[in-house]
Coordinates of C-alpha atoms in Angstrom, one line a residue:
M763 CA 0.0 0.0 0.0
N764 CA 1.2 3.6 -0.5
D765 CA -0.1 6.9 0.9
F766 CA 0.0 8.9 -2.3
S767 CA -3.2 11.0 -2.8
A768 CA -5.0 11.2 -6.1
A769 CA -3.5 14.6 -6.7
Q770 CA 0.0 13.4 -6.0
R771 CA -0.5 10.4 -8.3
S772 CA -1.5 12.7 -11.1
R773 CA 1.8 14.5 -10.8
V774 CA 4.0 11.4 -10.9
T775 CA 6.0 11.3 -14.1
M776 CA 7.9 8.6 -16.0
L777 CA 11.1 10.1 -14.8
D778 CA 10.0 9.7 -11.2
V779 CA 9.3 6.0 -11.8
A780 CA 12.7 5.6 -13.5
E781 CA 14.6 7.2 -10.6
H782 CA 12.6 5.2 -8.0
A783 CA 13.3 2.0 -9.8
K784 CA 16.9 3.0 -10.5
V785 CA 16.6 2.4 -14.2
S786 CA 16.6 4.6 -17.3
K787 CA 13.5 6.5 -18.6
A788 CA 13.8 4.4 -21.8
S789 CA 13.3 1.2 -19.8
V790 CA 10.1 2.6 -18.2
S791 CA 8.9 3.6 -21.7
R792 CA 9.5 0.0 -22.9
F793 CA 7.7 -1.5 -19.9
I794 CA 4.5 0.5 -20.4
G795 CA 4.7 0.2 -24.2
D796 CA 5.0 -2.7 -26.6
D797 CA 8.7 -3.6 -25.9
R798 CA 8.4 -5.1 -22.4
D799 CA 10.0 -8.3 -23.7
L800 CA 13.2 -6.5 -24.2
L801 CA 13.6 -6.0 -20.5
S802 CA 15.1 -8.5 -18.1
D803 CA 12.8 -9.9 -15.5
A804 CA 14.6 -8.1 -12.7
I805 CA 14.3 -4.7 -14.3
A806 CA 10.7 -5.3 -15.2
Q807 CA 9.9 -6.3 -11.6
R808 CA 11.6 -3.2 -10.2
I809 CA 9.6 -0.9 -12.6
E810 CA 6.4 -2.7 -11.8
Q811 CA 7.0 -2.2 -8.1
A812 CA 7.9 1.5 -8.6
I813 CA 4.7 2.1 -10.5
A814 CA 2.6 0.5 -7.8
E815 CA 4.4 2.4 -5.0
L816 CA 4.2 5.8 -6.7
G817 CA 0.7 5.2 -8.2
Y818 CA 1.9 6.2 -11.7
R819 CA -0.7 6.4 -14.4
P820 CA 0.6 6.7 -18.0
N821 CA -0.8 9.4 -20.2
Q822 CA -2.4 7.2 -22.9
M823 CA -3.3 10.1 -25.1
A824 CA 0.2 11.4 -25.2
R825 CA 1.5 7.9 -25.9
G826 CA -1.0 7.4 -28.7
L827 CA -0.1 10.7 -30.4
K828 CA 3.6 9.9 -30.2
R829 CA 3.1 6.6 -31.9
G830 CA 0.5 7.9 -34.3
R831 CA -2.4 6.0 -32.7
T832 CA -4.9 7.2 -30.2
R833 CA -7.4 4.3 -30.3
L834 CA -10.1 6.9 -30.3
I835 CA -13.2 6.6 -32.5
G836 CA -15.4 9.6 -33.1
M837 CA -19.2 9.5 -33.4
L838 CA -21.3 12.4 -34.6
V839 CA -25.0 12.3 -33.7
A840 CA -27.8 14.7 -34.7
D841 CA -29.8 14.4 -31.5
I842 CA -28.5 12.6 -28.5
R843 CA -32.0 12.7 -26.9
N844 CA -33.4 10.5 -29.7
P845 CA -33.8 6.9 -28.3
Y846 CA -32.6 5.4 -31.5
S847 CA -29.4 7.3 -31.4
I848 CA -28.8 6.4 -27.8
A849 CA -29.4 2.7 -28.5
V850 CA -27.1 2.7 -31.5
M851 CA -24.5 4.6 -29.6
H852 CA -24.5 1.9 -26.9
G853 CA -23.9 -0.8 -29.6
V854 CA -21.0 1.2 -31.0
E855 CA -19.4 1.9 -27.6
T856 CA -19.7 -1.8 -26.5
A857 CA -18.0 -2.9 -29.7
C858 CA -15.3 -0.3 -29.3
R859 CA -14.5 -1.4 -25.8
Q860 CA -14.3 -5.0 -26.8
H861 CA -11.6 -4.1 -29.3
G862 CA -9.6 -1.7 -27.1
Y863 CA -11.0 1.5 -28.5
S864 CA -12.7 4.5 -26.8
L865 CA -15.6 6.4 -28.2
V866 CA -15.8 10.2 -28.3
V867 CA -19.4 11.3 -28.9
C868 CA -20.4 14.8 -30.2
N869 CA -24.0 15.9 -30.4
T870 CA -24.9 18.5 -33.0
D871 CA -28.4 19.1 -31.7
R872 CA -29.5 19.3 -35.4
D873 CA -27.5 22.5 -35.7
D874 CA -25.2 23.0 -38.8
E875 CA -22.8 25.2 -37.0
Q876 CA -22.5 22.8 -34.1
E877 CA -21.8 20.0 -36.7
R878 CA -19.0 22.1 -38.2
Q879 CA -17.4 22.8 -34.8
H880 CA -17.6 19.2 -33.7
L881 CA -16.0 18.0 -36.9
A882 CA -13.0 20.3 -36.2
L883 CA -12.9 19.2 -32.6
L884 CA -12.9 15.5 -33.5
R885 CA -10.1 16.0 -35.9
S886 CA -8.1 17.8 -33.2
Y887 CA -8.5 14.7 -31.0
N888 CA -6.7 12.7 -33.7
I889 CA -9.5 10.1 -33.9
E890 CA -8.7 7.1 -36.0
G891 CA -12.2 6.7 -37.6
L892 CA -15.6 8.4 -37.6
I893 CA -19.2 7.2 -37.4
V894 CA -21.8 9.7 -38.6
N895 CA -25.5 9.8 -37.7
T896 CA -26.3 13.4 -38.8
L897 CA -27.7 15.3 -41.7
G898 CA -24.2 15.7 -43.1
H899 CA -24.8 19.2 -44.4
H900 CA -21.0 19.9 -44.2
R901 CA -20.2 17.5 -47.0
D902 CA -16.9 19.1 -48.0
E903 CA -15.6 18.7 -44.4
L904 CA -16.8 15.1 -44.3
L905 CA -15.2 14.4 -47.6
E906 CA -11.9 15.9 -46.4
L907 CA -12.0 13.8 -43.2
H908 CA -12.8 10.7 -45.3
R909 CA -9.6 11.2 -47.2
E910 CA -7.7 11.0 -43.9
M911 CA -9.6 8.2 -42.1
P912 CA -12.3 5.6 -42.5
L913 CA -15.9 6.8 -42.1
V914 CA -19.1 4.9 -41.7
L915 CA -22.7 6.3 -42.0
V916 CA -25.5 5.1 -39.8
D917 CA -29.1 5.4 -40.9
R918 CA -28.6 8.5 -43.1
K919 CA -27.0 8.9 -46.5
V920 CA -24.8 11.9 -47.4
E921 CA -24.9 12.8 -51.0
H922 CA -21.7 12.1 -53.0
L923 CA -20.0 10.6 -49.9
E924 CA -18.9 7.1 -50.9
S925 CA -18.7 5.4 -47.6
D926 CA -19.9 2.2 -45.8
M927 CA -23.4 2.6 -44.5
V928 CA -25.3 0.6 -41.8
G929 CA -29.0 0.9 -41.1
L930 CA -32.5 -0.5 -41.5
D931 CA -34.0 -2.1 -44.6
N932 CA -36.7 0.7 -44.8
P933 CA -38.7 -0.6 -47.8
A934 CA -39.0 -4.1 -46.2
A935 CA -40.0 -2.6 -42.8
V936 CA -42.7 -0.4 -44.4
E937 CA -44.0 -3.4 -46.4
M938 CA -44.1 -5.5 -43.2
A939 CA -46.2 -2.8 -41.4
L940 CA -48.7 -2.4 -44.2
A941 CA -49.1 -6.2 -44.7
H942 CA -49.8 -6.5 -41.0
L943 CA -52.4 -3.7 -41.0
E944 CA -54.1 -5.1 -44.0
E945 CA -54.2 -8.6 -42.5
R946 CA -55.7 -7.1 -39.3
G947 CA -58.6 -5.5 -41.3
Y948 CA -57.4 -1.9 -41.4
R949 CA -58.1 -0.1 -44.7
D950 CA -57.4 3.6 -44.1
V951 CA -53.8 4.3 -43.1
L952 CA -52.2 7.6 -42.0
L953 CA -48.4 7.8 -42.1
V954 CA -47.1 10.1 -39.4
T955 CA -43.5 11.3 -39.9
E956 CA -41.3 14.0 -38.6
P957 CA -40.8 17.0 -41.0
F958 CA -38.5 16.4 -44.0
D959 CA -35.2 18.0 -43.3
G960 CA -33.0 16.0 -45.7
T961 CA -32.9 12.9 -43.5
S962 CA -32.6 10.1 -46.1
S963 CA -34.3 7.5 -43.9
R964 CA -37.4 9.6 -43.6
V965 CA -37.5 10.2 -47.3
E966 CA -37.0 6.5 -48.0
R967 CA -39.8 5.5 -45.6
V968 CA -42.3 7.9 -47.1
A969 CA -41.4 6.9 -50.7
S970 CA -41.8 3.2 -49.7
F971 CA -45.1 3.9 -48.1
K972 CA -46.5 5.6 -51.2
A973 CA -45.2 2.8 -53.5
H974 CA -46.6 0.0 -51.3
I975 CA -49.9 1.7 -50.9
E976 CA -50.2 1.8 -54.7
Q977 CA -49.6 -2.0 -54.8
R978 CA -52.3 -2.7 -52.2
P979 CA -55.7 -1.7 -53.7
A980 CA -57.5 -2.5 -50.4
L981 CA -55.6 0.2 -48.6
R982 CA -55.9 4.0 -48.7
G983 CA -52.9 5.9 -47.5
T984 CA -52.3 9.5 -46.6
L985 CA -49.5 11.4 -44.9
V986 CA -49.0 14.0 -42.2
E987 CA -46.0 15.5 -40.5
T988 CA -45.6 16.1 -36.8
G989 CA -45.9 19.7 -35.6
S990 CA -48.2 22.1 -33.7
D991 CA -51.2 21.2 -35.9
L992 CA -50.8 17.4 -35.5
T993 CA -53.8 17.0 -33.2
A994 CA -56.1 18.9 -35.6
R995 CA -54.8 16.8 -38.5
L996 CA -55.4 13.6 -36.7
K997 CA -59.0 14.7 -35.8
T998 CA -59.6 15.4 -39.5
F999 CA -58.3 11.9 -40.4
L1000 CA -60.5 10.3 -37.7
D1001 CA -63.6 12.3 -38.6
T1002 CA -63.4 11.9 -42.4
P1003 CA -65.2 8.8 -43.8
G1004 CA -62.7 6.3 -45.2
A1005 CA -62.4 2.9 -46.8
G1006 CA -62.7 1.1 -43.5
P1007 CA -61.1 0.8 -40.1
K1008 CA -58.4 3.4 -39.5
A1009 CA -54.8 3.1 -38.3
L1010 CA -51.8 5.3 -37.8
F1011 CA -48.4 4.2 -39.0
C1012 CA -45.7 6.2 -37.1
A1013 CA -42.4 6.4 -38.9
N1014 CA -40.3 6.5 -35.8
G1015 CA -40.5 6.7 -32.0
I1016 CA -40.7 10.5 -31.9
A1017 CA -43.7 10.4 -34.3
A1018 CA -45.2 7.7 -32.1
L1019 CA -44.9 9.8 -29.0
A1020 CA -46.4 12.9 -30.7
S1021 CA -49.3 10.8 -32.0
T1022 CA -50.0 9.2 -28.7
H1023 CA -50.2 12.6 -27.0
A1024 CA -52.5 13.9 -29.7
L1025 CA -54.8 10.8 -29.5
R1026 CA -55.0 11.3 -25.7
E1027 CA -55.9 15.0 -26.2
L1028 CA -58.7 13.9 -28.6
Q1029 CA -59.9 11.5 -25.9
C1030 CA -59.8 8.5 -28.3
N1031 CA -60.4 5.0 -27.0
L1032 CA -57.0 3.5 -27.4
F1033 CA -57.0 1.4 -29.5
E1034 CA -60.7 0.9 -30.4
D1035 CA -61.2 4.1 -32.4
V1036 CA -57.9 3.8 -34.3
G1037 CA -55.1 1.2 -34.7
L1038 CA -51.5 2.1 -34.4
I1039 CA -48.2 0.6 -35.5
A1040 CA -44.8 2.3 -35.0
L1041 CA -41.3 1.9 -36.2
D1042 CA -38.8 1.5 -33.3
D1043 CA -39.7 -0.4 -30.2
L1044 CA -39.4 1.9 -27.1
D1045 CA -39.7 1.0 -23.4
W1046 CA -43.0 2.8 -23.0
Y1047 CA -44.8 1.2 -25.9
P1048 CA -46.2 -1.7 -23.8
L1049 CA -47.5 0.8 -21.2
V1050 CA -49.9 2.6 -23.5
G1051 CA -53.4 1.1 -23.5
S1052 CA -53.0 -2.5 -24.5
G1053 CA -49.5 -1.9 -25.9
I1054 CA -48.3 -0.4 -29.2
T1055 CA -47.4 -2.8 -32.0
A1056 CA -43.8 -2.1 -33.1
L1057 CA -41.3 -2.8 -35.8
A1058 CA -38.2 -3.2 -33.7
Q1059 CA -34.8 -2.1 -35.1
P1060 CA -31.8 -4.2 -34.1
T1061 CA -30.0 -1.1 -32.8
T1062 CA -27.3 -2.9 -30.9
E1063 CA -26.4 -4.9 -34.0
I1064 CA -26.5 -1.7 -36.1
G1065 CA -24.1 0.1 -33.8
A1066 CA -21.8 -2.9 -33.5
S1067 CA -21.7 -3.5 -37.2
A1068 CA -20.9 0.2 -37.8
F1069 CA -17.8 -0.2 -35.7
E1070 CA -16.9 -3.5 -37.3
C1071 CA -17.0 -1.9 -40.7
L1072 CA -14.8 0.9 -39.4
L1073 CA -12.4 -1.7 -37.9
K1074 CA -12.0 -3.5 -41.1
R1075 CA -11.1 -0.3 -42.9
L1076 CA -8.6 0.5 -40.1
R1077 CA -7.0 -2.9 -40.7
G1078 CA -6.5 -2.1 -44.4
D1079 CA -9.6 -3.3 -46.1
D1080 CA -9.9 -1.3 -49.3
G1081 CA -12.7 -3.2 -50.9
P1082 CA -15.8 -1.7 -52.5
V1083 CA -18.2 0.4 -50.3
R1084 CA -20.7 -1.8 -48.5
T1085 CA -24.2 -1.2 -47.3
L1086 CA -25.7 -3.3 -44.5
D1087 CA -29.5 -3.2 -44.2
F1088 CA -30.9 -4.9 -41.2
A1089 CA -34.4 -6.3 -41.0
A1090 CA -37.0 -5.1 -38.6
R1091 CA -38.8 -7.4 -36.2
L1092 CA -42.6 -7.2 -35.9
I1093 CA -43.8 -7.2 -32.2
V1094 CA -47.6 -7.5 -32.1
R1095 CA -49.5 -5.8 -29.2
G1096 CA -53.0 -4.6 -28.6
S1097 CA -52.9 -1.5 -30.7
T1098 CA -53.5 -3.6 -33.9
L1099 CA -55.9 -6.1 -32.5
G1100 CA -59.1 -4.0 -32.1
N1101 CA -60.4 -4.0 -35.6
L1102 CA -60.1 -7.6 -36.7
R1103 CA -62.2 -8.5 -39.8

C-alpha cells in the first residue's frame, strides 16, 4: 500500500518512476509500451514495483499521439436525446470497448454550426475513424475527413459521400407494417412522420409507403408531419369517412410519442377508435393502452456493425463500399388487434 493522494498520483512522471526503480527512462517507456519483452525480469519487476508504490498512471493520449495512434473513435449524432441514437451509440461503444478503443461522442443538436465545430474538434483529438449519424450538411468537411480516415454512415446517407453505411431495410419494414395492418382488417392508413429536413431514412420510408400503398388496392394511404397542428390533422383523419377501419403508422419513436399525445388529447379510446403501429420499439410502448405494435430495429447490431465496418477499414480493407441493411422485427401488441375483420 502507498499513501499517495490522487492529486500526487496525477503528478507522478515517467522520470519519477525511473529514478525510483533506478533504471533509465527508456526502460520505463519500454515497460509500459509494446517492448516489455526487451527488459530483463529483474528490471521489469523493479519498474512494476515502482509504478505500484508511486501510483503512476501513464498518459495514454500522449503515448498514442507519439506513436501515431490514439485508439479513439469519433461519433457524430444529430440528436443525443433520440432513443434510436442512444441505443445505436450503446452498440458502438460496447464494440469499441471489446476491441480496445474508446468512443468520443459529439451531439450536433441538429445545428449545422455545431456540426462544423464538432468535426473540427474530433479532428483535433486525432480520432482514427468516424461514425456519422447526422444530416451531413457539411459535405466538404466530411469528404476531407474521409480522405484522412475511415468513415461509416449510420441510418442516413450523405450525397456524394462514398462510404460504408449501416441501417434499417426501410422498404422491407414499411412493407411489413402495411401487410400486418391489411391482414388485421385496417383499410385507411395515415403515415405520421417527422418533418422532412434532408434525412434520407425519412424520405425513404415515405417513398416506400407511397409505393406499397399503390400496390395494395385494399388500402388507402395519406401522410401528415408532426408539428403544432398534428392534433387537428389527426382529428380530421378520424372524422373523415374512409375505406374502412383506420390506423396510424408512425415512422419512428418520436412520431409515435407525438401521435399518442394527440390521441389522448382527442380522448380516443385506445385502440378501439384507431389502430397504431410504430417503427422502433421503445420501453414505453407496452405501457400505452393494450400496448403499441412495433417494428423493432436491431439497434445494438446496427451500432456494433458500424464499428466493425470501421475496424475492417482501419485494418487495411480497401474493398468496395458496402451497405448493411438490417431487417425489422414485428412485435404485435393490442394497438392492432381492435379492428379484426
